[in-house]
Amino acid sequence: MIRRRVAFFVSSIALLGTLTFAVPAERLPTSPLAAKKTLRVMTYNIHVGVGMDKKLDLQRIAEVINAEHPDLVGLQEVDRGVKRTEGKDEIVELAKLTGMDYAFAHNLDYQGGQYGVAILSRFPIKQTDHRKYENRREAERRGMIRAEIEFAGRTVNFVTTHLDYQFEDGRVFETEQMLKFLEDVKGPLIVVGDFNDEPSGDAYKLMLTRFQDAWVAAKAKDTGLSYPADKSVKRIDHVFTRQSDRIRAKQAWLVNALASDHLPVVADLELRMK
């Protein structure tokens, strides 16, 4: 009897070793070590790490990011050594908390430190390009940063920006400059950010002359309203892919979180390799 039980146990273990357990693919973490063609990107205006409860908490921001397992994150409203945020080097702290590489673009001096936009990357950042926009009326200096990463044997360009929140003609002027800066960029190009412009706006429409909106292309079911985080009424945070590149938006979604005054927007983008 004991021998029969042992034989049954051994055969059961052998059978389990041959089974394959299916895991839902949706929102699984992507890994740079895996043979894959899909990039998960996020855009997140972090409001210098201050949530809807008015509390500064970078750990909370990092937890929102980590829960979605993005490969690339475009951040807006990032402080380095600024008095209002306790002199923290926010991008360095977030890089440590997420285990990602980073790049920062200093657009404005503020309260003894620097303020701007930044990128987090699951892949090593090979090269960066920071450009500041010329102003028309708004006092705040704005800009964009482009990072190059290696993905599936190709150089992928990832850009984040933050546009004028006061004047539409200012947003259009900044968008014109950004498109000029990017017109000769080689390889797949993804642009994310807080555009402060809804789909009815002229800056958004100008982007559509060369790019497609991943939210629309993925036929996302939600409205995409990302601001303000607690009672969202505006779709101003966008993920764009260049029309001439072989990129397909597979899915896009909002992350319901009150760690900032914006909701993060996430998209899975499939690069169609040539």
Backbone as JSON, one array per atom type, in Angstrom:
{
  "sequence": "MIRRRVAFFVSSIALLGTLTFAVPAERLPTSPLAAKKTLRVMTYNIHVGVGMDKKLDLQRIAEVINAEHPDLVGLQEVDRGVKRTEGKDEIVELAKLTGMDYAFAHNLDYQGGQYGVAILSRFPIKQTDHRKYENRREAERRGMIRAEIEFAGRTVNFVTTHLDYQFEDGRVFETEQMLKFLEDVKGPLIVVGDFNDEPSGDAYKLMLTRFQDAWVAAKAKDTGLSYPADKSVKRIDHVFTRQSDRIRAKQAWLVNALASDHLPVVADLELRMK",
  "N": [[0.83, -1.21, 0.0], [1.95, 1.27, 0.86], [3.97, 1.55, -1.05], [2.4, 1.87, -3.34], [1.16, 4.3, -2.78], [3.39, 6.02, -2.76], [4.24, 5.72, -5.4], [2.05, 6.84, -6.72], [2.2, 9.47, -5.8], [4.68, 10.33, -6.85], [4.17, 10.11, -9.62], [2.17, 12.0, -9.85], [3.52, 14.39, -9.26], [5.25, 14.44, -11.46], [3.42, 14.75, -13.51], [2.39, 17.3, -12.92], [4.64, 18.78, -13.5], [4.58, 18.87, -16.23], [2.53, 20.5, -16.92], [1.19, 23.61, -18.08], [0.57, 26.75, -16.77], [-1.74, 29.21, -17.39], [-1.34, 32.74, -17.4], [-2.99, 35.79, -17.05], [-2.44, 38.23, -19.54], [-2.86, 40.94, -19.44], [-1.7, 43.95, -18.16], [0.54, 42.8, -17.01], [3.87, 42.88, -15.62], [6.41, 44.22, -17.69], [9.54, 43.13, -18.98], [12.93, 44.02, -19.5], [14.55, 41.93, -20.13], [13.07, 40.05, -21.35], [11.96, 38.44, -24.38], [10.41, 40.48, -26.31], [8.1, 42.79, -27.88], [6.68, 44.88, -27.0], [6.24, 47.97, -25.43], [5.63, 49.45, -22.34], [4.36, 52.49, -21.47], [4.19, 55.48, -19.5], [2.65, 58.57, -18.62], [2.95, 61.14, -16.28], [2.04, 63.74, -14.36], [3.4, 64.78, -11.52], [2.98, 66.74, -9.67], [4.93, 67.87, -8.03], [5.18, 65.84, -6.17], [3.18, 66.17, -4.33], [0.12, 65.28, -3.03], [-3.53, 65.02, -3.4], [-4.3, 65.4, -0.85], [-2.69, 67.38, 0.03], [-0.22, 66.66, 0.99], [3.27, 66.01, 0.92], [4.71, 63.28, -0.57], [6.78, 61.14, -1.76], [7.21, 58.41, -1.76], [4.66, 57.42, -2.07], [4.05, 58.29, -4.66], [5.93, 56.75, -6.05], [4.94, 54.19, -5.52], [2.55, 54.2, -6.97], [3.59, 54.3, -9.55], [5.17, 51.92, -9.62], [3.21, 49.96, -9.36], [2.09, 49.72, -11.86], [4.09, 48.8, -13.5], [5.7, 50.12, -15.59], [7.78, 50.58, -18.54], [8.86, 52.94, -19.45], [8.67, 56.22, -18.21], [7.26, 59.39, -18.34], [7.7, 62.28, -16.57], [6.24, 65.17, -15.11], [6.5, 68.43, -13.57], [8.65, 68.36, -11.54], [10.83, 68.62, -8.8], [14.11, 69.69, -7.76], [16.07, 70.08, -5.08], [14.51, 72.17, -4.11], [13.0, 74.6, -2.01], [10.25, 74.44, -1.24], [9.68, 71.74, -1.37], [11.17, 70.54, 0.6], [13.82, 70.53, -0.09], [14.41, 68.21, -1.44], [15.88, 65.9, -3.77], [14.05, 65.07, -6.12], [13.85, 63.43, -8.44], [16.03, 61.73, -8.23], [15.4, 60.37, -5.86], [12.98, 59.12, -6.66], [13.95, 57.5, -8.7], [15.49, 55.69, -7.24], [13.51, 54.5, -5.65], [11.97, 53.22, -7.54], [13.74, 51.69, -8.92], [14.8, 52.43, -11.39], [16.49, 53.87, -14.25], [17.34, 57.37, -14.86], [16.6, 60.67, -16.2], [16.88, 64.2, -16.18], [15.42, 67.39, -16.86], [16.2, 70.65, -16.56], [14.24, 73.28, -16.4], [13.6, 75.64, -15.12], [14.66, 77.93, -12.62], [13.99, 77.82, -9.16], [13.1, 78.8, -5.94], [15.7, 78.4, -4.81], [16.44, 76.05, -6.02], [15.94, 73.61, -8.67], [13.53, 73.15, -11.27], [11.48, 71.13, -13.31], [11.07, 68.78, -16.01], [11.12, 65.16, -16.28], [12.5, 61.85, -16.89], [11.93, 58.42, -16.32], [13.4, 55.24, -16.72], [13.24, 51.82, -17.52], [15.22, 50.71, -18.91], [18.74, 51.21, -19.61], [19.62, 54.59, -20.1], [20.79, 55.93, -23.01], [21.42, 58.35, -24.26], [20.65, 61.87, -24.04], [18.57, 64.71, -24.84], [17.96, 67.97, -24.23], [15.71, 70.58, -24.55], [14.78, 73.96, -24.3], [11.83, 75.92, -24.48], [11.02, 78.9, -26.29], [9.39, 81.77, -24.92], [6.15, 83.38, -25.05], [3.96, 84.76, -23.69], [3.47, 83.62, -21.14], [5.0, 83.46, -17.93], [6.44, 81.32, -16.89], [9.16, 79.25, -17.7], [9.41, 76.69, -20.05], [9.92, 73.3, -21.36], [11.34, 70.43, -23.09], [12.43, 67.0, -22.86], [14.36, 64.54, -24.41], [15.0, 61.12, -24.47], [17.16, 58.48, -25.36], [16.84, 55.03, -25.73], [17.78, 51.56, -25.81], [16.01, 49.08, -27.41], [14.88, 45.93, -28.16], [16.9, 45.68, -30.07], [16.82, 48.11, -31.36], [17.05, 51.72, -31.51], [15.08, 53.61, -29.49], [13.19, 56.54, -29.13], [12.19, 58.58, -26.52], [10.11, 61.03, -25.31], [9.3, 63.66, -23.07], [7.13, 66.33, -22.05], [5.88, 69.56, -20.91], [3.37, 71.76, -21.23], [2.37, 75.27, -21.69], [-0.02, 76.47, -19.41], [-1.77, 78.57, -19.37], [-2.29, 80.03, -21.77], [-3.6, 79.45, -24.98], [-2.38, 80.09, -27.44], [0.21, 80.15, -26.61], [0.71, 77.45, -26.0], [0.47, 76.35, -28.55], [2.61, 77.62, -29.83], [4.77, 76.55, -28.39], [4.43, 73.84, -29.04], [4.9, 73.91, -31.78], [7.64, 74.5, -31.75], [8.63, 72.2, -30.47], [7.97, 70.17, -32.34], [9.6, 70.99, -34.4], [12.13, 70.61, -33.25], [12.12, 67.83, -33.17], [11.9, 66.85, -35.73], [13.92, 65.63, -37.26], [14.6, 63.35, -35.94], [15.67, 60.05, -35.7], [14.41, 56.69, -35.83], [11.94, 54.91, -33.81], [9.54, 57.05, -32.28], [8.2, 58.4, -29.39], [6.02, 60.52, -27.71], [5.15, 62.02, -24.72], [3.16, 63.63, -22.16], [2.06, 66.42, -20.08], [-0.01, 68.28, -21.67], [-1.68, 70.33, -21.24], [-3.86, 70.74, -22.84], [-6.86, 70.01, -24.37], [-8.53, 67.56, -26.51], [-9.97, 69.2, -28.25], [-8.4, 71.39, -28.56], [-5.97, 73.6, -30.15], [-3.21, 73.01, -29.99], [-3.17, 70.28, -29.46], [-4.42, 69.38, -31.83], [-2.47, 70.17, -33.63], [-0.42, 68.41, -32.97], [-1.54, 66.08, -33.97], [-1.05, 66.25, -36.67], [1.29, 64.96, -37.21], [1.49, 62.91, -35.43], [-0.15, 60.17, -33.71], [-2.8, 59.77, -31.36], [-2.45, 57.73, -28.67], [-4.43, 56.94, -26.91], [-6.82, 57.17, -28.34], [-6.22, 55.56, -30.56], [-5.95, 53.07, -29.36], [-8.5, 52.55, -28.71], [-9.58, 53.03, -26.16], [-11.71, 52.4, -23.39], [-12.51, 54.11, -21.38], [-13.06, 57.61, -20.49], [-10.75, 59.07, -20.43], [-10.24, 61.32, -18.96], [-8.14, 63.2, -17.0], [-7.58, 65.18, -15.17], [-8.86, 67.41, -12.66], [-7.39, 65.1, -10.25], [-9.19, 64.07, -8.35], [-11.78, 64.74, -9.15], [-12.12, 64.4, -12.1], [-12.19, 66.33, -15.05], [-10.97, 67.1, -17.36], [-9.19, 66.11, -20.29], [-6.04, 66.13, -20.61], [-3.57, 65.03, -20.42], [-1.37, 63.21, -22.33], [-0.44, 60.52, -24.59], [1.52, 60.15, -27.34], [2.28, 58.72, -30.54], [4.51, 58.61, -33.28], [3.27, 58.98, -36.56], [4.57, 57.91, -38.8], [6.07, 55.84, -37.84], [6.33, 52.33, -37.02], [4.29, 51.62, -34.92], [1.92, 50.33, -32.71], [-0.83, 51.07, -30.74], [-1.84, 49.12, -28.23], [-3.38, 48.96, -25.86], [-4.8, 51.29, -23.51], [-4.98, 53.13, -20.45], [-6.29, 54.78, -17.51], [-4.9, 55.51, -14.28], [-6.28, 55.22, -11.21], [-5.55, 57.26, -8.75], [-4.64, 59.29, -5.97], [-2.27, 60.49, -5.43], [-1.15, 62.64, -6.66], [-2.18, 65.73, -8.28], [-2.98, 65.07, -10.77], [-4.08, 62.31, -12.8], [-2.27, 59.38, -13.67], [-1.53, 58.38, -17.04], [-1.45, 55.44, -18.91], [-0.02, 53.37, -21.43], [0.18, 50.53, -23.56], [2.43, 49.85, -26.02], [3.04, 48.51, -29.12], [5.83, 47.75, -30.95], [6.29, 47.35, -34.26], [8.41, 45.35, -35.69], [10.76, 45.74, -38.31]],
  "CA": [[0.0, 0.0, 0.0], [2.85, 2.43, 0.93], [4.63, 1.7, -2.36], [1.41, 2.41, -4.3], [0.98, 5.73, -2.5], [4.59, 6.71, -3.2], [4.23, 5.75, -6.87], [1.02, 7.81, -7.12], [2.71, 10.82, -5.5], [5.73, 10.65, -7.83], [3.56, 10.31, -10.94], [1.43, 13.26, -9.79], [4.51, 15.46, -9.39], [5.72, 14.43, -12.85], [2.35, 15.32, -14.34], [2.36, 18.75, -12.68], [5.78, 19.38, -14.18], [4.32, 19.01, -17.67], [1.42, 21.41, -17.14], [1.47, 25.03, -18.24], [-0.49, 27.54, -16.16], [-1.92, 30.47, -18.11], [-1.42, 33.95, -16.6], [-3.53, 36.86, -17.87], [-1.39, 39.1, -20.05], [-3.16, 42.34, -19.21], [-1.02, 44.66, -17.09], [1.69, 42.1, -16.44], [5.09, 43.66, -15.76], [7.26, 43.91, -18.83], [10.93, 43.01, -18.55], [13.89, 44.24, -20.58], [15.24, 40.68, -20.44], [12.16, 39.17, -22.08], [11.89, 38.63, -25.83], [9.12, 41.11, -26.49], [8.08, 43.95, -28.75], [5.74, 45.83, -26.43], [6.7, 48.89, -24.41], [4.59, 50.08, -21.51], [4.78, 53.85, -21.17], [3.31, 56.23, -18.61], [2.88, 59.99, -18.41], [2.47, 61.42, -14.92], [2.34, 65.01, -13.72], [3.42, 64.37, -10.12], [2.64, 67.87, -8.79], [6.11, 67.88, -7.15], [5.02, 64.82, -5.14], [2.13, 66.57, -3.39], [-1.15, 64.67, -3.39], [-4.76, 65.76, -3.21], [-4.39, 65.69, 0.59], [-1.71, 68.45, 0.26], [0.97, 66.11, 1.65], [4.39, 65.6, 0.09], [4.96, 61.85, -0.31], [7.37, 60.54, -2.96], [7.0, 56.97, -1.68], [3.33, 57.18, -2.62], [4.19, 58.43, -6.12], [6.66, 55.57, -6.53], [4.04, 53.04, -5.44], [1.64, 54.3, -8.12], [4.37, 53.92, -10.73], [5.57, 50.51, -9.54], [2.04, 49.08, -9.5], [1.77, 49.56, -13.28], [5.25, 48.17, -14.16], [6.04, 50.73, -16.89], [9.16, 50.57, -19.02], [9.27, 54.33, -19.6], [7.75, 57.15, -17.55], [7.49, 60.81, -18.49], [7.24, 62.99, -15.38], [6.2, 66.62, -15.15], [6.49, 69.11, -12.26], [9.64, 67.66, -10.72], [11.73, 69.52, -8.08], [15.44, 69.26, -7.28], [16.65, 71.04, -4.16], [13.6, 73.33, -3.98], [12.58, 74.81, -0.62], [8.86, 74.01, -0.98], [9.65, 70.28, -1.25], [12.14, 70.15, 1.61], [15.14, 70.4, -0.69], [14.6, 66.85, -1.94], [16.19, 65.65, -5.18], [12.91, 64.18, -6.33], [14.05, 62.43, -9.47], [16.96, 60.73, -7.7], [14.64, 59.54, -4.93], [12.04, 58.27, -7.4], [14.74, 56.48, -9.41], [15.85, 54.66, -6.25], [12.3, 53.81, -5.2], [11.43, 52.42, -8.64], [14.8, 50.88, -9.51], [14.9, 52.79, -12.8], [17.43, 54.91, -14.67], [16.6, 58.63, -14.94], [17.16, 61.86, -16.82], [16.16, 65.38, -15.72], [15.57, 68.6, -17.67], [16.07, 71.84, -15.72], [13.62, 74.34, -17.19], [13.33, 76.86, -14.36], [15.2, 78.09, -11.27], [12.88, 78.11, -8.26], [13.32, 78.65, -4.5], [17.02, 77.86, -4.52], [16.68, 74.77, -6.69], [15.58, 73.45, -10.08], [12.18, 72.63, -11.53], [11.39, 70.77, -14.72], [10.47, 67.49, -16.39], [12.1, 64.07, -16.11], [12.18, 60.53, -17.45], [12.39, 57.18, -15.68], [13.51, 54.2, -17.74], [13.61, 50.47, -17.11], [16.41, 50.42, -19.69], [19.76, 52.25, -19.5], [19.45, 55.73, -21.01], [22.02, 56.06, -23.78], [21.71, 59.74, -24.6], [19.51, 62.76, -23.82], [18.56, 65.99, -25.54], [17.07, 68.88, -23.51], [15.45, 71.83, -25.25], [13.85, 74.9, -23.68], [11.01, 76.66, -25.43], [10.89, 80.36, -26.17], [8.11, 82.18, -24.34], [5.42, 84.52, -25.63], [3.32, 85.54, -22.63], [3.57, 82.99, -19.83], [6.28, 83.73, -17.26], [7.17, 80.08, -16.61], [9.93, 78.69, -18.81], [9.07, 75.28, -20.23], [10.81, 72.62, -22.29], [11.15, 68.99, -23.34], [13.63, 66.18, -22.82], [14.3, 63.31, -25.2], [15.96, 60.09, -24.06], [17.32, 57.34, -26.26], [17.07, 53.74, -25.08], [17.89, 50.43, -26.74], [14.91, 48.13, -27.19], [14.75, 44.93, -29.22], [17.89, 45.93, -31.1], [16.6, 49.39, -32.02], [17.06, 52.91, -30.68], [13.75, 54.19, -29.31], [13.22, 57.89, -28.59], [11.08, 58.84, -25.61], [10.09, 62.46, -25.02], [8.24, 64.19, -22.22], [7.04, 67.79, -22.06], [4.83, 70.19, -20.1], [3.1, 73.0, -21.98], [1.72, 76.46, -21.13], [-1.37, 76.18, -18.91], [-2.59, 79.77, -19.38], [-2.66, 80.59, -23.07], [-3.61, 78.47, -26.07], [-1.38, 80.44, -28.44], [1.49, 79.74, -26.03], [0.83, 75.99, -26.19], [0.71, 76.12, -29.98], [3.98, 78.07, -30.11], [5.68, 75.54, -27.83], [4.28, 72.61, -29.83], [5.61, 74.14, -33.04], [9.07, 74.37, -31.46], [8.93, 70.79, -30.19], [7.92, 69.43, -33.59], [10.8, 71.37, -35.14], [13.25, 69.93, -32.61], [12.02, 66.39, -33.34], [11.62, 66.46, -37.11], [14.99, 64.81, -37.85], [14.91, 62.23, -35.04], [15.6, 58.74, -36.35], [13.95, 55.61, -34.98], [10.61, 55.1, -33.22], [9.45, 58.26, -31.45], [7.03, 58.46, -28.52], [5.97, 61.79, -26.98], [4.13, 62.02, -23.67], [3.26, 64.79, -21.3], [0.92, 67.25, -19.71], [-0.09, 69.27, -22.74], [-2.64, 71.36, -20.84], [-4.67, 70.96, -24.02], [-7.82, 68.95, -24.63], [-8.6, 67.21, -27.93], [-10.54, 70.29, -29.04], [-7.44, 72.48, -28.61], [-5.14, 73.73, -31.35], [-1.93, 72.33, -29.81], [-3.48, 68.86, -29.65], [-4.67, 69.18, -33.26], [-1.19, 70.29, -34.31], [0.27, 67.14, -32.75], [-2.14, 65.06, -34.82], [-0.56, 66.36, -38.05], [2.42, 64.05, -37.35], [1.41, 61.85, -34.43], [-1.48, 59.66, -33.36], [-3.09, 59.71, -29.94], [-2.52, 56.32, -28.29], [-5.72, 56.69, -26.25], [-7.81, 56.99, -29.4], [-5.81, 54.42, -31.39], [-6.18, 51.84, -28.6], [-9.95, 52.47, -28.49], [-9.77, 52.91, -24.73], [-13.13, 52.45, -23.05], [-12.75, 55.21, -20.46], [-13.09, 58.95, -21.1], [-9.4, 59.61, -20.47], [-10.16, 62.55, -18.19], [-7.02, 62.98, -16.07], [-7.37, 66.32, -14.27], [-8.05, 67.06, -11.48], [-7.4, 63.67, -9.94], [-10.33, 63.64, -7.54], [-13.02, 64.91, -9.94], [-11.51, 64.71, -13.4], [-13.06, 66.92, -16.07], [-10.18, 67.47, -18.53], [-8.23, 65.14, -20.85], [-4.92, 66.98, -21.01], [-2.34, 64.23, -20.35], [-1.47, 62.43, -23.57], [0.63, 59.67, -25.14], [1.5, 60.22, -28.79], [3.27, 57.97, -31.31], [4.67, 59.21, -34.61], [2.49, 58.26, -37.58], [5.44, 57.22, -39.75], [6.71, 54.7, -37.19], [5.49, 51.12, -36.95], [3.9, 51.48, -33.52], [0.49, 50.12, -32.53], [-1.3, 51.19, -29.37], [-2.64, 47.93, -27.93], [-4.36, 49.33, -24.85], [-4.46, 52.48, -22.74], [-5.85, 53.25, -19.3], [-5.99, 55.71, -16.43], [-4.66, 54.92, -12.97], [-7.01, 55.98, -10.19], [-4.68, 57.51, -7.62], [-4.71, 60.66, -5.49], [-0.93, 60.86, -5.0], [-0.88, 63.91, -7.32], [-3.44, 66.33, -8.73], [-3.26, 64.46, -12.07], [-4.06, 60.85, -12.89], [-1.34, 58.88, -14.69], [-2.05, 57.7, -18.23], [-0.54, 54.35, -19.28], [-0.34, 52.73, -22.71], [1.04, 49.47, -24.08], [2.73, 50.16, -27.41], [3.72, 47.43, -29.82], [6.71, 48.16, -32.05], [6.27, 46.37, -35.35], [9.8, 45.3, -36.14], [10.89, 45.61, -39.76]],
  "C": [[0.87, 1.26, 0.0], [3.52, 2.66, -0.41], [3.68, 2.3, -3.38], [1.22, 3.9, -4.09], [2.18, 6.55, -2.97], [4.6, 6.83, -4.72], [3.22, 6.76, -7.38], [1.51, 9.23, -6.93], [3.75, 11.25, -6.53], [5.14, 10.92, -9.19], [2.78, 11.62, -10.98], [2.36, 14.45, -9.95], [5.01, 15.57, -10.82], [4.69, 15.05, -13.77], [2.28, 16.82, -14.17], [3.49, 19.45, -13.41], [5.56, 19.57, -15.65], [3.22, 20.01, -17.96], [1.91, 22.84, -17.29], [0.29, 25.82, -17.71], [-0.58, 28.9, -16.85], [-2.05, 31.62, -17.13], [-1.97, 35.06, -17.49], [-2.45, 37.84, -18.27], [-1.61, 40.56, -19.68], [-2.46, 42.88, -17.97], [0.05, 43.86, -16.37], [2.92, 42.98, -16.56], [5.86, 43.22, -16.99], [8.7, 43.93, -18.37], [11.86, 43.24, -19.71], [14.62, 42.97, -20.98], [14.37, 39.75, -21.29], [12.2, 39.48, -23.56], [10.5, 39.19, -26.13], [9.24, 42.31, -27.41], [7.18, 45.05, -28.21], [6.38, 46.65, -25.32], [5.51, 49.41, -23.63], [5.1, 51.46, -21.09], [3.73, 54.53, -20.29], [3.66, 57.71, -18.71], [2.22, 60.37, -17.1], [2.97, 62.8, -14.48], [2.25, 64.77, -12.21], [3.17, 65.52, -9.15], [3.67, 68.0, -7.67], [5.96, 66.92, -5.97], [3.95, 65.12, -4.11], [0.78, 66.04, -3.88], [-2.34, 65.56, -3.15], [-5.0, 66.08, -1.74], [-3.39, 66.76, 1.01], [-0.43, 67.98, 0.94], [2.01, 65.69, 0.62], [4.75, 64.16, 0.42], [5.46, 61.19, -1.6], [7.23, 59.02, -2.96], [5.66, 56.61, -2.31], [3.33, 57.31, -4.15], [4.86, 57.19, -6.7], [5.77, 54.33, -6.52], [3.04, 53.04, -6.59], [2.35, 53.84, -9.39], [4.67, 52.42, -10.73], [4.4, 49.56, -9.77], [1.69, 48.82, -10.96], [2.91, 48.93, -14.08], [5.59, 48.8, -15.51], [7.51, 50.54, -17.25], [9.72, 51.98, -19.09], [8.21, 55.22, -18.97], [8.19, 58.58, -17.85], [6.87, 61.53, -17.31], [7.24, 64.49, -15.63], [6.08, 67.16, -13.73], [7.36, 68.36, -11.26], [10.59, 68.69, -10.11], [13.06, 68.86, -7.79], [15.98, 70.36, -6.38], [15.81, 72.29, -3.94], [13.07, 73.4, -2.54], [11.2, 74.23, -0.33], [8.73, 72.5, -0.8], [10.82, 69.76, -0.43], [13.53, 69.91, 1.05], [15.44, 69.03, -1.27], [15.02, 66.85, -3.42], [15.18, 64.6, -5.64], [13.17, 63.1, -7.36], [15.02, 61.35, -9.01], [16.23, 59.8, -6.73], [13.68, 58.6, -5.65], [12.77, 57.18, -8.17], [15.12, 55.34, -8.46], [14.63, 53.84, -5.86], [11.69, 52.92, -6.28], [12.47, 51.49, -9.26], [15.02, 51.17, -10.98], [16.02, 53.81, -13.02], [16.64, 56.22, -14.84], [17.36, 59.68, -15.75], [16.27, 63.03, -16.41], [16.45, 66.57, -16.62], [15.23, 69.81, -16.8], [15.52, 72.99, -16.57], [13.54, 75.68, -16.47], [14.05, 76.81, -13.01], [14.06, 78.48, -10.34], [13.26, 77.82, -6.81], [14.63, 77.94, -4.18], [17.35, 76.54, -5.19], [16.25, 74.79, -8.14], [14.22, 72.78, -10.21], [12.1, 72.28, -13.01], [10.66, 69.46, -14.95], [11.56, 66.42, -16.32], [11.58, 62.79, -16.74], [12.73, 59.45, -16.53], [12.38, 56.09, -16.74], [13.94, 52.88, -17.14], [14.9, 50.03, -17.82], [17.46, 51.51, -19.44], [19.52, 53.35, -20.53], [20.79, 55.98, -21.68], [22.42, 57.52, -23.98], [20.46, 60.58, -24.34], [19.69, 64.06, -24.61], [17.52, 66.87, -24.84], [16.93, 70.18, -24.3], [14.46, 72.69, -24.45], [13.09, 75.64, -24.77], [11.14, 78.16, -25.21], [9.49, 80.68, -25.67], [7.45, 83.27, -25.19], [4.83, 85.38, -24.52], [3.5, 84.94, -21.25], [4.96, 83.19, -19.24], [7.11, 82.46, -17.07], [7.87, 79.54, -17.85], [9.67, 77.18, -18.87], [10.0, 74.63, -21.26], [10.45, 71.15, -22.45], [12.49, 68.29, -23.16], [13.37, 64.91, -23.61], [15.38, 62.36, -24.69], [15.99, 58.98, -25.09], [17.59, 56.09, -25.43], [17.15, 52.66, -26.16], [16.81, 49.42, -26.41], [14.79, 47.22, -28.39], [15.68, 45.23, -30.39], [17.73, 47.24, -31.83], [16.71, 50.54, -31.02], [15.65, 53.5, -30.67], [13.9, 55.54, -28.62], [11.97, 58.15, -27.76], [11.18, 60.29, -25.13], [9.0, 62.76, -24.01], [8.31, 65.71, -22.2], [5.89, 68.25, -21.18], [4.58, 71.56, -20.7], [2.37, 74.05, -21.15], [0.29, 76.14, -20.66], [-2.3, 77.38, -19.02], [-3.14, 80.13, -20.75], [-2.55, 79.55, -24.18], [-2.56, 78.8, -27.12], [0.03, 80.11, -27.94], [1.74, 78.24, -26.21], [1.14, 75.66, -27.64], [2.14, 76.49, -30.34], [5.0, 77.06, -29.59], [5.62, 74.24, -28.61], [5.0, 72.74, -31.17], [7.12, 73.97, -32.85], [9.46, 72.91, -31.22], [8.95, 69.98, -31.47], [9.15, 69.75, -34.46], [12.02, 70.67, -34.58], [13.29, 68.45, -32.97], [11.95, 65.93, -34.79], [12.68, 65.57, -37.74], [15.38, 63.62, -36.98], [14.69, 60.91, -35.76], [15.18, 57.67, -35.35], [12.6, 55.92, -34.37], [10.6, 56.26, -32.21], [8.12, 58.27, -30.71], [7.11, 59.76, -27.74], [4.84, 61.74, -25.98], [4.23, 63.31, -22.88], [1.94, 65.38, -20.89], [0.9, 68.39, -20.71], [-0.99, 70.44, -22.37], [-3.59, 71.7, -21.98], [-5.58, 69.76, -24.24], [-7.89, 68.66, -26.13], [-9.23, 68.29, -28.82], [-9.56, 71.44, -29.25], [-6.54, 72.45, -29.83], [-3.78, 73.05, -31.21], [-2.09, 70.83, -30.01], [-3.66, 68.56, -31.14], [-3.37, 69.28, -34.06], [-0.37, 69.01, -34.14], [-0.25, 66.06, -33.7], [-1.72, 65.17, -36.29], [0.61, 65.4, -38.29], [2.35, 62.84, -36.44], [-0.02, 61.34, -34.31], [-1.6, 59.56, -31.85], [-3.3, 58.24, -29.56], [-3.86, 55.99, -27.63], [-6.81, 56.39, -27.28], [-7.49, 55.74, -30.2], [-6.08, 53.1, -30.68], [-7.66, 51.6, -28.33], [-10.24, 52.22, -27.0], [-11.23, 53.17, -24.36], [-13.47, 53.65, -22.16], [-12.75, 56.55, -21.21], [-11.7, 59.53, -21.25], [-9.23, 60.9, -19.69], [-9.17, 62.36, -17.04], [-6.81, 64.1, -15.07], [-8.69, 67.01, -13.95], [-8.3, 65.63, -11.03], [-8.65, 63.22, -9.21], [-11.66, 63.74, -8.27], [-12.63, 65.34, -11.34], [-12.53, 65.22, -14.42], [-12.31, 67.26, -17.36], [-9.28, 66.31, -18.97], [-7.06, 65.93, -21.43], [-3.57, 66.25, -20.94], [-2.38, 63.18, -21.45], [-0.22, 61.6, -23.84], [0.49, 59.69, -26.65], [2.58, 59.34, -29.39], [3.32, 58.54, -32.72], [4.01, 58.34, -35.68], [3.37, 57.44, -38.51], [6.16, 56.01, -39.15], [5.74, 53.52, -37.12], [5.18, 50.81, -35.48], [2.38, 51.34, -33.45], [0.14, 50.23, -31.06], [-2.25, 50.03, -29.08], [-3.72, 48.21, -26.9], [-3.86, 50.56, -24.11], [-5.45, 52.59, -21.58], [-5.37, 54.34, -18.36], [-5.71, 54.93, -15.16], [-5.36, 55.8, -11.93], [-6.15, 56.1, -8.93], [-4.73, 58.99, -7.26], [-3.35, 61.14, -4.98], [-0.47, 62.18, -5.6], [-2.21, 64.56, -7.66], [-3.81, 65.89, -10.15], [-3.35, 62.95, -11.9], [-3.02, 60.44, -13.93], [-2.11, 58.24, -15.86], [-1.01, 56.68, -18.66], [-0.99, 53.76, -20.61], [0.67, 51.63, -23.01], [1.2, 49.68, -25.58], [3.54, 49.04, -28.04], [4.53, 48.0, -30.98], [6.73, 47.05, -33.09], [7.64, 46.36, -36.0], [9.86, 45.05, -37.64], [11.74, 44.41, -40.13]]
}
